[in-house]
Structures are given as structure tokens and as C-alpha cells.
Tab-separated table of N, CA, C and O in Angstrom:
chain	number	residue	atom	x	y	z
A	1	MET	N	8.960	12.019	1.863
A	1	MET	CA	7.819	11.233	1.433
A	1	MET	C	7.214	10.539	2.644
A	1	MET	O	7.926	10.002	3.473
A	2	LYS	N	5.902	10.585	2.724
A	2	LYS	CA	5.176	9.945	3.816
A	2	LYS	C	4.581	8.622	3.360
A	2	LYS	O	4.256	8.446	2.189
A	3	SER	N	4.434	7.730	4.325
A	3	SER	CA	3.610	6.542	4.127
A	3	SER	C	2.908	6.264	5.440
A	3	SER	O	3.407	6.595	6.519
A	4	TYR	N	1.729	5.686	5.339
A	4	TYR	CA	0.909	5.386	6.500
A	4	TYR	C	0.813	3.874	6.645
A	4	TYR	O	0.290	3.189	5.768
A	5	ARG	N	1.332	3.366	7.759
A	5	ARG	CA	1.335	1.931	8.036
A	5	ARG	C	0.212	1.620	9.020
A	5	ARG	O	0.202	2.133	10.134
A	6	LEU	N	-0.732	0.807	8.583
A	6	LEU	CA	-1.833	0.371	9.428
A	6	LEU	C	-1.424	-0.968	10.027
A	6	LEU	O	-1.092	-1.903	9.289
A	7	LEU	N	-1.411	-1.041	11.344
A	7	LEU	CA	-0.952	-2.267	11.999
A	7	LEU	C	-1.709	-2.500	13.293
A	7	LEU	O	-2.346	-1.613	13.832
A	8	ARG	N	-1.622	-3.719	13.758
A	8	ARG	CA	-2.218	-4.094	15.037
A	8	ARG	C	-1.080	-4.473	15.966
A	8	ARG	O	-0.266	-5.313	15.642
A	9	ASP	N	-1.038	-3.793	17.123
A	9	ASP	CA	-0.019	-4.121	18.113
A	9	ASP	C	-0.720	-4.543	19.403
A	9	ASP	O	-1.933	-4.774	19.406
A	10	CYS	N	0.009	-4.629	20.474
A	10	CYS	CA	-0.578	-5.095	21.736
A	10	CYS	C	-1.659	-4.150	22.267
A	10	CYS	O	-2.448	-4.534	23.125
A	11	TYR	N	-1.721	-2.923	21.761
A	11	TYR	CA	-2.727	-1.951	22.187
A	11	TYR	C	-3.926	-1.905	21.248
A	11	TYR	O	-4.874	-1.182	21.501
A	12	GLY	N	-3.877	-2.624	20.132
A	12	GLY	CA	-4.959	-2.625	19.165
A	12	GLY	C	-4.527	-1.987	17.859
A	12	GLY	O	-3.336	-1.811	17.598
A	13	PRO	N	-5.498	-1.616	17.014
A	13	PRO	CA	-5.182	-1.009	15.721
A	13	PRO	C	-4.525	0.362	15.888
A	13	PRO	O	-4.894	1.138	16.763
A	14	ALA	N	-3.544	0.633	15.029
A	14	ALA	CA	-2.851	1.925	15.047
A	14	ALA	C	-2.413	2.285	13.636
A	14	ALA	O	-2.254	1.416	12.782
A	15	VAL	N	-2.222	3.572	13.406
A	15	VAL	CA	-1.668	4.071	12.144
A	15	VAL	C	-0.378	4.801	12.488
A	15	VAL	O	-0.386	5.740	13.283
A	16	ILE	N	0.704	4.375	11.871
A	16	ILE	CA	2.009	4.994	12.058
A	16	ILE	C	2.375	5.708	10.767
A	16	ILE	O	2.346	5.105	9.691
A	17	CYS	N	2.688	6.991	10.868
A	17	CYS	CA	3.166	7.742	9.712
A	17	CYS	C	4.682	7.664	9.693
A	17	CYS	O	5.339	8.014	10.678
A	18	GLU	N	5.215	7.185	8.602
A	18	GLU	CA	6.658	7.166	8.390
A	18	GLU	C	6.970	8.308	7.436
A	18	GLU	O	6.509	8.317	6.305
A	19	ASP	N	7.705	9.292	7.934
A	19	ASP	CA	7.924	10.536	7.201
A	19	ASP	C	9.408	10.855	7.196
A	19	ASP	O	9.968	11.247	8.221
A	20	ASP	N	10.047	10.701	6.038
A	20	ASP	CA	11.494	10.921	5.971
A	20	ASP	C	11.883	12.401	5.961
A	20	ASP	O	13.055	12.732	5.908
A	21	THR	N	10.885	13.298	6.055
A	21	THR	CA	11.188	14.732	6.117
A	21	THR	C	11.124	15.263	7.548
A	21	THR	O	11.319	16.450	7.767
A	22	ARG	N	10.809	14.389	8.511
A	22	ARG	CA	10.659	14.799	9.915
A	22	ARG	C	11.687	14.107	10.784
A	22	ARG	O	12.204	13.056	10.435
A	23	ASP	N	11.904	14.659	11.953
A	23	ASP	CA	12.739	14.002	12.943
A	23	ASP	C	11.973	14.034	14.258
A	23	ASP	O	11.652	15.129	14.728
A	24	PRO	N	11.570	12.923	14.851
A	24	PRO	CA	11.858	11.563	14.400
A	24	PRO	C	11.077	11.225	13.132
A	24	PRO	O	10.127	11.913	12.784
A	25	HIS	N	11.470	10.156	12.512
A	25	HIS	CA	10.939	9.802	11.197
A	25	HIS	C	9.589	9.099	11.225
A	25	HIS	O	9.025	8.818	10.182
A	26	HIS	N	9.080	8.792	12.385
A	26	HIS	CA	7.759	8.173	12.446
A	26	HIS	C	7.014	8.659	13.694
A	26	HIS	O	7.626	9.070	14.671
A	27	TYR	N	5.698	8.642	13.582
A	27	TYR	CA	4.846	9.047	14.692
A	27	TYR	C	3.496	8.366	14.543
A	27	TYR	O	3.104	7.959	13.447
A	28	THR	N	2.788	8.240	15.656
A	28	THR	CA	1.447	7.673	15.635
A	28	THR	C	0.472	8.760	15.211
A	28	THR	O	0.478	9.864	15.757
A	29	VAL	N	-0.348	8.450	14.234
A	29	VAL	CA	-1.356	9.390	13.750
A	29	VAL	C	-2.445	9.523	14.814
A	29	VAL	O	-2.945	8.521	15.347
A	30	ARG	N	-2.801	10.748	15.127
A	30	ARG	CA	-3.827	11.027	16.135
A	30	ARG	C	-5.192	10.563	15.649
A	30	ARG	O	-5.593	10.832	14.519
A	31	HIS	N	-5.917	9.861	16.522
A	31	HIS	CA	-7.274	9.418	16.208
A	31	HIS	C	-8.206	10.623	16.252
A	31	HIS	O	-8.423	11.208	17.312
A	32	VAL	N	-8.724	11.003	15.105
A	32	VAL	CA	-9.731	12.052	15.025
A	32	VAL	C	-11.076	11.362	15.261
A	32	VAL	O	-11.541	10.606	14.413
A	33	VAL	N	-11.659	11.601	16.412
A	33	VAL	CA	-12.888	10.902	16.800
A	33	VAL	C	-14.098	11.618	16.210
A	33	VAL	O	-14.377	12.766	16.543
A	34	LYS	N	-14.788	10.922	15.318
A	34	LYS	CA	-16.027	11.464	14.754
A	34	LYS	C	-17.137	10.412	14.804
A	34	LYS	O	-18.275	10.724	15.092
A	35	HIS	N	-16.783	9.169	14.501
A	35	HIS	CA	-17.779	8.096	14.439
A	35	HIS	C	-17.532	7.005	15.472
A	35	HIS	O	-18.465	6.358	15.907
A	36	SER	N	-16.296	6.749	15.819
A	36	SER	CA	-15.932	5.591	16.629
A	36	SER	C	-15.169	5.984	17.893
A	36	SER	O	-13.956	6.180	17.848
A	37	PRO	N	-15.843	6.035	19.021
A	37	PRO	CA	-15.140	6.369	20.253
A	37	PRO	C	-14.195	5.260	20.716
A	37	PRO	O	-13.325	5.494	21.536
A	38	THR	N	-14.350	4.062	20.171
A	38	THR	CA	-13.512	2.934	20.609
A	38	THR	C	-12.241	2.771	19.795
A	38	THR	O	-11.409	1.941	20.132
A	39	GLY	N	-12.066	3.537	18.723
A	39	GLY	CA	-10.796	3.490	18.017
A	39	GLY	C	-10.885	3.253	16.527
A	39	GLY	O	-11.960	3.138	15.949
A	40	LEU	N	-9.709	3.177	15.935
A	40	LEU	CA	-9.557	3.004	14.498
A	40	LEU	C	-9.710	1.535	14.120
A	40	LEU	O	-9.499	0.651	14.939
A	41	ASN	N	-10.034	1.309	12.854
A	41	ASN	CA	-10.061	-0.050	12.322
A	41	ASN	C	-10.039	0.027	10.809
A	41	ASN	O	-10.054	1.118	10.233
A	42	TRP	N	-9.988	-1.137	10.147
A	42	TRP	CA	-9.977	-1.215	8.691
A	42	TRP	C	-10.419	-2.599	8.275
A	42	TRP	O	-10.596	-3.491	9.086
A	43	GLY	N	-10.642	-2.764	6.969
A	43	GLY	CA	-11.030	-4.058	6.426
A	43	GLY	C	-12.526	-4.224	6.257
A	43	GLY	O	-12.985	-5.291	5.850
A	44	TYR	N	-13.290	-3.195	6.517
A	44	TYR	CA	-14.741	-3.190	6.338
A	44	TYR	C	-15.184	-1.729	6.301
A	44	TYR	O	-14.355	-0.832	6.389
A	45	GLY	N	-16.471	-1.471	6.189
A	45	GLY	CA	-16.932	-0.096	6.002
A	45	GLY	C	-17.662	0.504	7.175
A	45	GLY	O	-18.698	1.116	6.975
A	46	GLY	N	-17.175	0.345	8.378
A	46	GLY	CA	-17.874	0.848	9.559
A	46	GLY	C	-17.316	2.138	10.133
A	46	GLY	O	-16.591	2.890	9.473
A	47	SER	N	-17.636	2.369	11.412
A	47	SER	CA	-17.239	3.609	12.064
A	47	SER	C	-15.741	3.669	12.356
A	47	SER	O	-15.136	4.737	12.233
A	48	GLY	N	-15.128	2.559	12.742
A	48	GLY	CA	-13.678	2.533	12.957
A	48	GLY	C	-12.911	2.862	11.685
A	48	GLY	O	-11.981	3.683	11.703
A	49	PRO	N	-13.285	2.256	10.536
A	49	PRO	CA	-12.645	2.629	9.286
A	49	PRO	C	-12.905	4.081	8.863
A	49	PRO	O	-12.029	4.726	8.294
A	50	ALA	N	-14.085	4.608	9.171
A	50	ALA	CA	-14.359	6.017	8.853
A	50	ALA	C	-13.404	6.925	9.623
A	50	ALA	O	-12.811	7.850	9.056
A	51	ASP	N	-13.226	6.641	10.913
A	51	ASP	CA	-12.293	7.446	11.705
A	51	ASP	C	-10.850	7.241	11.257
A	51	ASP	O	-10.048	8.177	11.293
A	52	CYS	N	-10.515	6.034	10.816
A	52	CYS	CA	-9.163	5.772	10.305
A	52	CYS	C	-8.910	6.634	9.072
A	52	CYS	O	-7.871	7.301	8.966
A	53	ALA	N	-9.857	6.646	8.154
A	53	ALA	CA	-9.728	7.453	6.938
A	53	ALA	C	-9.630	8.940	7.283
A	53	ALA	O	-8.772	9.655	6.755
A	54	LEU	N	-10.497	9.400	8.178
A	54	LEU	CA	-10.488	10.806	8.574
A	54	LEU	C	-9.170	11.178	9.254
A	54	LEU	O	-8.604	12.235	8.987
A	55	SER	N	-8.654	10.299	10.084
A	55	SER	CA	-7.399	10.563	10.797
A	55	SER	C	-6.225	10.666	9.838
A	55	SER	O	-5.400	11.581	9.945
A	56	ILE	N	-6.138	9.734	8.889
A	56	ILE	CA	-5.047	9.769	7.909
A	56	ILE	C	-5.136	11.027	7.058
A	56	ILE	O	-4.146	11.741	6.872
A	57	LEU	N	-6.332	11.317	6.538
A	57	LEU	CA	-6.465	12.490	5.670
A	57	LEU	C	-6.283	13.794	6.426
A	57	LEU	O	-5.739	14.751	5.868
A	58	THR	N	-6.698	13.855	7.685
A	58	THR	CA	-6.458	15.064	8.474
A	58	THR	C	-4.964	15.284	8.642
A	58	THR	O	-4.475	16.415	8.513
A	59	ASP	N	-4.235	14.212	8.896
A	59	ASP	CA	-2.780	14.322	9.023
A	59	ASP	C	-2.158	14.788	7.710
A	59	ASP	O	-1.276	15.640	7.704
A	60	TYR	N	-2.633	14.251	6.604
A	60	TYR	CA	-2.022	14.540	5.306
A	60	TYR	C	-2.530	15.841	4.672
A	60	TYR	O	-1.735	16.615	4.120
A	61	LEU	N	-3.846	16.096	4.741
A	61	LEU	CA	-4.451	17.215	4.014
A	61	LEU	C	-4.854	18.397	4.887
A	61	LEU	O	-5.076	19.490	4.368
A	62	GLY	N	-5.055	18.158	6.167
A	62	GLY	CA	-5.652	19.165	7.029
A	62	GLY	C	-7.139	18.889	7.191
A	62	GLY	O	-7.733	18.121	6.424
A	63	GLU	N	-7.740	19.532	8.185
A	63	GLU	CA	-9.128	19.222	8.561
A	63	GLU	C	-10.157	19.469	7.462
A	63	GLU	O	-11.025	18.642	7.224
A	64	GLU	N	-10.089	20.619	6.820
A	64	GLU	CA	-11.147	20.989	5.865
A	64	GLU	C	-11.216	20.025	4.682
A	64	GLU	O	-12.289	19.515	4.347
A	65	ARG	N	-10.090	19.775	4.043
A	65	ARG	CA	-10.088	18.858	2.889
A	65	ARG	C	-10.355	17.428	3.325
A	65	ARG	O	-11.005	16.668	2.605
A	66	ALA	N	-9.873	17.046	4.503
A	66	ALA	CA	-10.124	15.692	5.005
A	66	ALA	C	-11.618	15.448	5.181
A	66	ALA	O	-12.130	14.386	4.802
A	67	GLU	N	-12.320	16.416	5.734
A	67	GLU	CA	-13.771	16.290	5.937
A	67	GLU	C	-14.498	16.044	4.619
A	67	GLU	O	-15.468	15.304	4.571
A	68	ARG	N	-14.029	16.668	3.572
A	68	ARG	CA	-14.686	16.528	2.266
A	68	ARG	C	-14.498	15.131	1.673
A	68	ARG	O	-15.409	14.601	1.047
A	69	TRP	N	-13.327	14.523	1.880
A	69	TRP	CA	-12.971	13.331	1.114
A	69	TRP	C	-12.862	12.035	1.913
A	69	TRP	O	-12.671	10.978	1.324
A	70	TYR	N	-12.987	12.063	3.236
A	70	TYR	CA	-12.664	10.854	3.994
A	70	TYR	C	-13.599	9.673	3.734
A	70	TYR	O	-13.157	8.524	3.766
A	71	GLN	N	-14.869	9.917	3.443
A	71	GLN	CA	-15.771	8.777	3.205
A	71	GLN	C	-15.428	8.050	1.898
A	71	GLN	O	-15.410	6.815	1.870
A	72	VAL	N	-15.135	8.778	0.827
A	72	VAL	CA	-14.756	8.089	-0.420
A	72	VAL	C	-13.388	7.433	-0.275
A	72	VAL	O	-13.149	6.360	-0.825
A	73	PHE	N	-12.485	8.060	0.480
A	73	PHE	CA	-11.180	7.473	0.769
A	73	PHE	C	-11.344	6.186	1.580
A	73	PHE	O	-10.657	5.194	1.343
A	74	LYS	N	-12.276	6.206	2.527
A	74	LYS	CA	-12.547	5.008	3.327
A	74	LYS	C	-12.894	3.835	2.425
A	74	LYS	O	-12.330	2.751	2.563
A	75	TRP	N	-13.822	4.044	1.500
A	75	TRP	CA	-14.264	2.938	0.646
A	75	TRP	C	-13.177	2.492	-0.322
A	75	TRP	O	-13.048	1.302	-0.619
A	76	ALA	N	-12.376	3.403	-0.810
A	76	ALA	CA	-11.341	3.071	-1.787
A	76	ALA	C	-10.111	2.424	-1.157
A	76	ALA	O	-9.468	1.565	-1.779
A	77	PHE	N	-9.758	2.814	0.066
A	77	PHE	CA	-8.510	2.349	0.681
A	77	PHE	C	-8.722	1.564	1.964
A	77	PHE	O	-8.198	0.468	2.123
A	78	ILE	N	-9.430	2.136	2.908
A	78	ILE	CA	-9.493	1.584	4.262
A	78	ILE	C	-10.376	0.339	4.325
A	78	ILE	O	-9.988	-0.677	4.917
A	79	ALA	N	-11.552	0.385	3.721
A	79	ALA	CA	-12.437	-0.778	3.736
A	79	ALA	C	-11.836	-1.953	2.972
A	79	ALA	O	-12.118	-3.110	3.288
A	80	GLN	N	-10.993	-1.662	1.987
A	80	GLN	CA	-10.364	-2.708	1.166
A	80	GLN	C	-9.103	-3.291	1.796
A	80	GLN	O	-8.582	-4.301	1.325
A	81	MET	N	-8.596	-2.663	2.845
A	81	MET	CA	-7.341	-3.086	3.477
A	81	MET	C	-7.508	-4.459	4.128
A	81	MET	O	-8.545	-4.743	4.714
A	82	SER	N	-6.474	-5.258	4.041
A	82	SER	CA	-6.456	-6.552	4.727
A	82	SER	C	-6.636	-6.336	6.226
A	82	SER	O	-6.096	-5.366	6.772
A	83	PRO	N	-7.344	-7.212	6.918
A	83	PRO	CA	-7.477	-7.071	8.375
A	83	PRO	C	-6.130	-7.038	9.106
A	83	PRO	O	-6.024	-6.467	10.181
A	84	GLU	N	-5.096	-7.609	8.505
A	84	GLU	CA	-3.767	-7.579	9.110
A	84	GLU	C	-3.098	-6.216	8.988
A	84	GLU	O	-2.143	-5.929	9.690
A	85	GLY	N	-3.576	-5.396	8.065
A	85	GLY	CA	-3.008	-4.070	7.870
A	85	GLY	C	-2.303	-3.936	6.545
A	85	GLY	O	-2.423	-4.782	5.669
A	86	GLY	N	-1.547	-2.871	6.401
A	86	GLY	CA	-0.838	-2.599	5.160
A	86	GLY	C	-0.309	-1.183	5.158
A	86	GLY	O	-0.281	-0.515	6.193
A	87	VAL	N	0.083	-0.722	3.974
A	87	VAL	CA	0.698	0.597	3.827
A	87	VAL	C	-0.027	1.381	2.737
A	87	VAL	O	-0.357	0.844	1.683
A	88	ILE	N	-0.259	2.663	3.006
A	88	ILE	CA	-0.808	3.587	2.016
A	88	ILE	C	0.233	4.684	1.830
A	88	ILE	O	0.632	5.339	2.791
A	89	THR	N	0.669	4.881	0.605
A	89	THR	CA	1.722	5.857	0.337
A	89	THR	C	1.148	7.254	0.104
A	89	THR	O	-0.013	7.418	-0.292
A	90	GLU	N	1.992	8.235	0.342
A	90	GLU	CA	1.640	9.622	0.064
A	90	GLU	C	1.248	9.785	-1.406
A	90	GLU	O	0.287	10.480	-1.734
A	91	GLU	N	1.984	9.146	-2.289
A	91	GLU	CA	1.702	9.237	-3.720
A	91	GLU	C	0.305	8.716	-4.046
A	91	GLU	O	-0.440	9.339	-4.808
A	92	ALA	N	-0.086	7.588	-3.461
A	92	ALA	CA	-1.414	7.027	-3.703
A	92	ALA	C	-2.503	7.973	-3.202
A	92	ALA	O	-3.516	8.176	-3.877
A	93	ILE	N	-2.291	8.555	-2.028
A	93	ILE	CA	-3.272	9.501	-1.482
A	93	ILE	C	-3.364	10.730	-2.371
A	93	ILE	O	-4.462	11.164	-2.739
A	94	ARG	N	-2.227	11.296	-2.739
A	94	ARG	CA	-2.212	12.502	-3.581
A	94	ARG	C	-2.921	12.246	-4.915
A	94	ARG	O	-3.770	13.041	-5.332
A	95	GLU	N	-2.603	11.146	-5.575
A	95	GLU	CA	-3.229	10.832	-6.862
A	95	GLU	C	-4.739	10.648	-6.716
A	95	GLU	O	-5.512	11.123	-7.550
A	96	PHE	N	-5.149	9.970	-5.662
A	96	PHE	CA	-6.574	9.746	-5.423
A	96	PHE	C	-7.311	11.069	-5.195
A	96	PHE	O	-8.347	11.324	-5.814
A	97	ILE	N	-6.778	11.908	-4.334
A	97	ILE	CA	-7.425	13.179	-4.011
A	97	ILE	C	-7.445	14.100	-5.231
A	97	ILE	O	-8.464	14.745	-5.520
A	98	GLU	N	-6.344	14.164	-5.959
A	98	GLU	CA	-6.319	14.993	-7.175
A	98	GLU	C	-7.369	14.526	-8.173
A	98	GLU	O	-8.059	15.354	-8.787
A	99	ALA	N	-7.522	13.215	-8.351
A	99	ALA	CA	-8.524	12.680	-9.275
A	99	ALA	C	-9.936	13.023	-8.806
A	99	ALA	O	-10.786	13.435	-9.608
A	100	LYS	N	-10.195	12.876	-7.517
A	100	LYS	CA	-11.528	13.185	-6.987
A	100	LYS	C	-11.836	14.671	-7.098
A	100	LYS	O	-12.963	15.057	-7.439
A	101	GLU	N	-10.858	15.523	-6.815
A	101	GLU	CA	-11.078	16.964	-6.934
A	101	GLU	C	-11.301	17.367	-8.383
A	101	GLU	O	-12.126	18.241	-8.668
A	102	ALA	N	-10.604	16.729	-9.313
A	102	ALA	CA	-10.816	17.011	-10.736
A	102	ALA	C	-12.214	16.568	-11.169
A	102	ALA	O	-12.897	17.299	-11.899
A	103	GLU	N	-12.649	15.392	-10.732
A	103	GLU	CA	-14.005	14.914	-11.034
A	103	GLU	C	-15.048	15.888	-10.499
A	103	GLU	O	-16.015	16.218	-11.184
A	104	TYR	N	-14.852	16.323	-9.272
A	104	TYR	CA	-15.778	17.258	-8.636
A	104	TYR	C	-15.831	18.574	-9.413
A	104	TYR	O	-16.906	19.098	-9.702
A	105	ALA	N	-14.676	19.100	-9.773
A	105	ALA	CA	-14.611	20.367	-10.505
A	105	ALA	C	-15.284	20.251	-11.865
A	105	ALA	O	-16.029	21.146	-12.273
A	106	GLU	N	-15.069	19.129	-12.532
A	106	GLU	CA	-15.694	18.934	-13.852
A	106	GLU	C	-17.205	18.817	-13.735
A	106	GLU	O	-17.941	19.403	-14.512
A	107	THR	N	-17.665	18.093	-12.744
A	107	THR	CA	-19.105	17.892	-12.548
A	107	THR	C	-19.808	19.184	-12.189
A	107	THR	O	-20.896	19.465	-12.697
A	108	TYR	N	-19.197	19.993	-11.328
A	108	TYR	CA	-19.893	21.167	-10.813
A	108	TYR	C	-19.514	22.482	-11.494
A	108	TYR	O	-19.976	23.528	-11.102
A	109	SER	N	-18.686	22.413	-12.542
A	109	SER	CA	-18.330	23.646	-13.250
A	109	SER	C	-19.229	23.897	-14.454
A	109	SER	O	-19.089	24.881	-15.137
A	110	ARG	N	-20.143	23.012	-14.672
A	110	ARG	CA	-21.027	23.143	-15.842
A	110	ARG	C	-22.161	24.082	-15.591
A	110	ARG	O	-22.714	24.343	-14.666
């Protein structure tokens, strides 16, 4: 099971993936640069949070699905995160993405 810990350390904002199926059990999520060349962030709806959402979803879903869903994920999770940080679980991400994909399929299958 994975979880994504958003934290601020001496280097600035970072996302650490804690994954009990890997060795080592944690790693820094790679910043996928699309909107913010200066880095990741959270707690509002700007370019740093957009890249944070894209980076987390790319790590979890892969590039193609991440591109489709990162903006709605940003507003639901990243923009709402406390400025101090927090944790997003694999289960929360999976449930959110499954719900959004079901909504999309229902809307566009008519």
C-alpha cells in the first residue's frame, strides 16, 4: 500500500511516497514539471499545486491517466491540503479516480 506524504523540509516542499511493497520503503516523488519550474506546493490552486498533483498521479497512475485527471485531483486534494502538509493514501486516490472515470463514462456513453 502506498501513501504520499506532503511535507516541507530544509530544501522546501517535497512529496515522499511510502510504499510497503518496495525496498527501500520510501522515495521522493519526481517533480513532473509542467506549470511550475520552481517546484511543488499545496494549499492553494496555483502552478505549484498543479505540478504536485501531476507528479503524484504520474507516480501512481502513469503519464497518460495522470494527464487526464491531475487538475480535478489538484482541486479535490492538493489545493485543500494544509500548508503544513499531510498524507494522501493510495485508497483515497484509487476511489477518487474510479469515481471520476465512472462519471466520465456515464456522461459520454450516451
